[in-house]
């Protein structure tokens, strides 16, 4: 059975995929431009150093070519990483937009709390959220608590926390904590998110062998 937490994870991944697709064309243009520029520079350099290459021999020449390949690959890796970071930044914008739908967002927050209670299994817990989310929860607190499992005392903290969204749930003794904030969940999903983004941005990777290879 799919939980609210699972649904948000899927939503985050889906949004990352959509955003990555938007940047794929941009990444392709960057790749083509970088590779064309590198090819032209290499051609000119080959012409200038042809006499030297003949003297140094094929081995020394190939070492130079390999150095150029490494330099270009390093630059391409930087471009790719910057694109990934930019897409990740857009996820925060999507989160803020999602939070504006108070009905759907309240259901998500409730799902986070329910999932945390199942993990903590403690009689008394405290729910912490940022100022905006705390106000939303407080408005619907009585209805929300009535939907939670009986036998558990759930208190909404009066002190807001610094987070883009979501909730932090702690046992009353402070020994158990479930971080269902946006930042916490993204941190846990980071490897999967980056993999999805990279697959959509550069499905075949940035290849340079066709230019420098024989």
Short mmCIF file of C-alpha atoms in Angstrom, two decimals:
data_model
loop_
_atom_site.label_atom_id
_atom_site.label_comp_id
_atom_site.label_asym_id
_atom_site.label_seq_id
_atom_site.Cartn_x
_atom_site.Cartn_y
_atom_site.Cartn_z
CA UNK A 1 0.00 0.00 0.00
CA UNK A 2 1.47 3.34 -1.07
CA UNK A 3 1.91 5.83 1.80
CA UNK A 4 1.88 9.60 1.63
CA UNK A 5 5.63 9.51 2.20
CA UNK A 6 6.07 7.19 -0.79
CA UNK A 7 3.90 9.47 -2.89
CA UNK A 8 6.05 12.50 -2.10
CA UNK A 9 9.21 10.56 -2.87
CA UNK A 10 7.72 9.60 -6.22
CA UNK A 11 6.61 13.16 -6.79
CA UNK A 12 10.10 14.50 -6.04
CA UNK A 13 11.64 11.98 -8.45
CA UNK A 14 9.04 12.78 -11.10
CA UNK A 15 9.66 16.50 -10.77
CA UNK A 16 13.41 15.94 -10.97
CA UNK A 17 12.87 13.94 -14.16
CA UNK A 18 10.73 16.63 -15.74
CA UNK A 19 13.17 19.36 -14.84
CA UNK A 20 16.09 17.31 -16.11
CA UNK A 21 14.38 16.89 -19.48
CA UNK A 22 14.11 20.67 -19.76
CA UNK A 23 17.87 20.97 -19.34
CA UNK A 24 18.78 18.11 -21.64
CA UNK A 25 18.69 20.28 -24.76
CA UNK A 26 20.80 22.87 -23.03
CA UNK A 27 23.32 20.23 -22.02
CA UNK A 28 23.47 18.93 -25.59
CA UNK A 29 24.19 22.42 -26.93
CA UNK A 30 26.90 22.90 -24.33
CA UNK A 31 28.41 19.55 -25.24
CA UNK A 32 28.45 20.29 -28.98
CA UNK A 33 29.93 23.76 -28.48
CA UNK A 34 32.64 22.52 -26.13
CA UNK A 35 33.58 19.64 -28.38
CA UNK A 36 33.70 21.85 -31.52
CA UNK A 37 35.89 24.38 -29.77
CA UNK A 38 38.15 21.66 -28.44
CA UNK A 39 38.45 20.07 -31.88
CA UNK A 40 39.42 23.36 -33.50
CA UNK A 41 41.99 24.14 -30.81
CA UNK A 42 43.46 20.69 -31.16
CA UNK A 43 43.65 21.02 -34.96
CA UNK A 44 45.57 24.29 -34.73
CA UNK A 45 47.81 22.91 -32.05
CA UNK A 46 48.54 19.84 -34.14
CA UNK A 47 49.61 22.05 -37.03
CA UNK A 48 51.93 24.14 -34.87
CA UNK A 49 53.47 21.18 -33.14
CA UNK A 50 53.73 18.79 -36.07
CA UNK A 51 57.46 19.25 -36.38
CA UNK A 52 57.94 18.82 -32.64
CA UNK A 53 55.70 15.77 -32.61
CA UNK A 54 57.82 14.12 -35.28
CA UNK A 55 60.91 14.72 -33.16
CA UNK A 56 59.42 13.66 -29.88
CA UNK A 57 57.85 10.59 -31.40
CA UNK A 58 54.43 9.08 -31.21
CA UNK A 59 54.62 8.26 -27.51
CA UNK A 60 55.25 11.82 -26.38
CA UNK A 61 52.60 13.11 -28.76
CA UNK A 62 49.99 10.72 -27.42
CA UNK A 63 50.81 11.86 -23.90
CA UNK A 64 49.96 15.40 -24.94
CA UNK A 65 46.71 14.27 -26.49
CA UNK A 66 45.78 12.35 -23.36
CA UNK A 67 46.46 15.43 -21.27
CA UNK A 68 44.10 17.43 -23.51
CA UNK A 69 41.46 14.72 -23.15
CA UNK A 70 41.72 14.83 -19.37
CA UNK A 71 41.50 18.63 -19.37
CA UNK A 72 38.43 18.61 -21.59
CA UNK A 73 36.78 15.81 -19.62
CA UNK A 74 37.33 17.76 -16.42
CA UNK A 75 35.59 20.76 -17.95
CA UNK A 76 32.71 18.63 -19.20
CA UNK A 77 32.32 17.10 -15.75
CA UNK A 78 32.09 20.58 -14.27
CA UNK A 79 29.41 21.58 -16.80
CA UNK A 80 27.45 18.42 -16.04
CA UNK A 81 27.70 18.93 -12.28
CA UNK A 82 26.57 22.56 -12.54
CA UNK A 83 23.51 21.43 -14.50
CA UNK A 84 22.69 18.83 -11.86
CA UNK A 85 22.95 21.43 -9.11
CA UNK A 86 20.75 23.81 -11.06
CA UNK A 87 18.05 21.17 -11.47
CA UNK A 88 18.27 20.33 -7.76
CA UNK A 89 17.76 24.01 -7.02
CA UNK A 90 14.58 23.99 -9.05
CA UNK A 91 13.23 21.23 -6.80
CA UNK A 92 13.05 23.74 -3.97
CA UNK A 93 10.93 26.00 -6.18
CA UNK A 94 8.64 23.08 -6.95
CA UNK A 95 8.34 22.34 -3.23
CA UNK A 96 7.24 25.90 -2.48
CA UNK A 97 4.72 25.78 -5.31
CA UNK A 98 3.34 22.46 -4.02
CA UNK A 99 2.95 23.88 -0.50
CA UNK A 100 0.56 26.53 -1.85
CA UNK A 101 -2.05 23.81 -2.39
CA UNK A 102 -2.95 23.66 1.29
CA UNK A 103 -5.34 20.71 0.94
CA UNK A 104 -2.87 18.42 -0.78
CA UNK A 105 0.02 19.69 1.31
CA UNK A 106 -1.85 19.08 4.57
CA UNK A 107 -2.46 15.48 3.50
CA UNK A 108 1.26 15.11 2.82
CA UNK A 109 2.21 16.51 6.22
CA UNK A 110 -0.33 14.21 7.87
CA UNK A 111 1.17 11.27 6.01
CA UNK A 112 4.63 12.24 7.22
CA UNK A 113 3.41 12.34 10.81
CA UNK A 114 1.63 8.99 10.51
CA UNK A 115 4.69 7.35 8.98
CA UNK A 116 6.93 8.77 11.72
CA UNK A 117 4.64 7.52 14.48
CA UNK A 118 4.88 4.02 13.05
CA UNK A 119 8.68 4.26 13.17
CA UNK A 120 9.02 5.87 16.59
CA UNK A 121 6.45 3.76 18.47
CA UNK A 122 6.53 6.12 21.45
CA UNK A 123 3.59 7.21 23.58
CA UNK A 124 4.44 10.92 23.47
CA UNK A 125 5.84 12.71 20.44
CA UNK A 126 6.35 16.29 19.35
CA UNK A 127 5.84 17.61 15.81
CA UNK A 128 8.02 20.49 14.68
CA UNK A 129 7.64 22.54 11.48
CA UNK A 130 8.48 25.91 9.99
CA UNK A 131 6.27 28.87 10.83
CA UNK A 132 3.97 28.58 7.79
CA UNK A 133 3.49 24.82 8.11
CA UNK A 134 2.98 25.08 11.87
CA UNK A 135 0.13 27.54 11.30
CA UNK A 136 -1.45 25.21 8.73
CA UNK A 137 -1.16 22.24 11.08
CA UNK A 138 -2.48 24.21 14.04
CA UNK A 139 -5.59 25.23 12.08
CA UNK A 140 -6.43 21.57 11.38
CA UNK A 141 -4.77 20.04 14.44
CA UNK A 142 -7.87 18.62 16.12
CA UNK A 143 -9.01 16.85 12.94
CA UNK A 144 -5.47 15.66 12.22
CA UNK A 145 -4.99 14.17 15.70
CA UNK A 146 -8.34 12.39 15.49
CA UNK A 147 -7.03 10.49 12.47
CA UNK A 148 -3.87 9.33 14.20
CA UNK A 149 -3.59 5.99 16.02
CA UNK A 150 -5.13 6.06 19.48
CA UNK A 151 -2.91 5.81 22.52
CA UNK A 152 -0.31 8.27 21.25
CA UNK A 153 -0.07 11.82 22.54
CA UNK A 154 1.03 14.13 19.76
CA UNK A 155 1.98 17.73 20.53
CA UNK A 156 2.62 20.54 18.03
CA UNK A 157 5.70 22.48 19.04
CA UNK A 158 5.31 26.23 19.50
CA UNK A 159 8.85 26.85 18.26
CA UNK A 160 9.23 26.90 14.45
CA UNK A 161 12.24 25.27 12.82
CA UNK A 162 14.32 26.36 9.83
CA UNK A 163 13.20 24.24 6.90
CA UNK A 164 11.69 24.71 3.47
CA UNK A 165 8.82 22.39 4.34
CA UNK A 166 7.81 19.12 5.94
CA UNK A 167 7.98 18.11 9.59
CA UNK A 168 10.45 16.89 12.20
CA UNK A 169 8.96 14.37 14.63
CA UNK A 170 10.66 13.58 17.93
CA UNK A 171 9.90 11.39 20.92
CA UNK A 172 9.20 13.35 24.11
CA UNK A 173 12.52 12.24 25.60
CA UNK A 174 14.37 13.48 22.51
CA UNK A 175 16.03 10.13 21.90
CA UNK A 176 14.24 9.28 18.65
CA UNK A 177 13.84 11.62 15.72
CA UNK A 178 12.36 11.17 12.25
CA UNK A 179 13.39 13.90 9.82
CA UNK A 180 10.59 14.29 7.29
CA UNK A 181 11.54 17.81 6.30
CA UNK A 182 12.16 18.64 2.64
CA UNK A 183 15.90 18.87 3.26
CA UNK A 184 15.99 15.60 5.17
CA UNK A 185 14.12 13.65 2.55
CA UNK A 186 16.11 15.14 -0.33
CA UNK A 187 19.34 14.25 1.49
CA UNK A 188 18.20 10.63 1.79
CA UNK A 189 17.17 10.57 -1.88
CA UNK A 190 20.17 12.55 -3.18
CA UNK A 191 21.96 9.66 -4.85
CA UNK A 192 18.79 8.52 -6.65
CA UNK A 193 17.89 12.10 -7.59
CA UNK A 194 21.29 12.80 -9.10
CA UNK A 195 21.19 9.51 -10.99
CA UNK A 196 17.78 10.36 -12.48
CA UNK A 197 18.90 13.87 -13.40
CA UNK A 198 22.11 12.69 -15.06
CA UNK A 199 20.29 9.97 -17.00
CA UNK A 200 17.88 12.54 -18.43
CA UNK A 201 20.47 15.25 -19.08
CA UNK A 202 23.17 13.12 -20.68
CA UNK A 203 21.86 9.60 -21.43
CA UNK A 204 25.08 8.57 -23.18
CA UNK A 205 27.43 10.74 -21.13
CA UNK A 206 29.86 13.31 -22.50
CA UNK A 207 32.10 11.30 -24.80
CA UNK A 208 35.34 12.72 -26.17
CA UNK A 209 36.99 9.66 -27.63
CA UNK A 210 35.58 10.22 -31.13
CA UNK A 211 37.50 13.50 -31.39
CA UNK A 212 40.81 12.55 -29.86
CA UNK A 213 40.80 8.90 -30.78
CA UNK A 214 42.03 7.44 -34.02
#
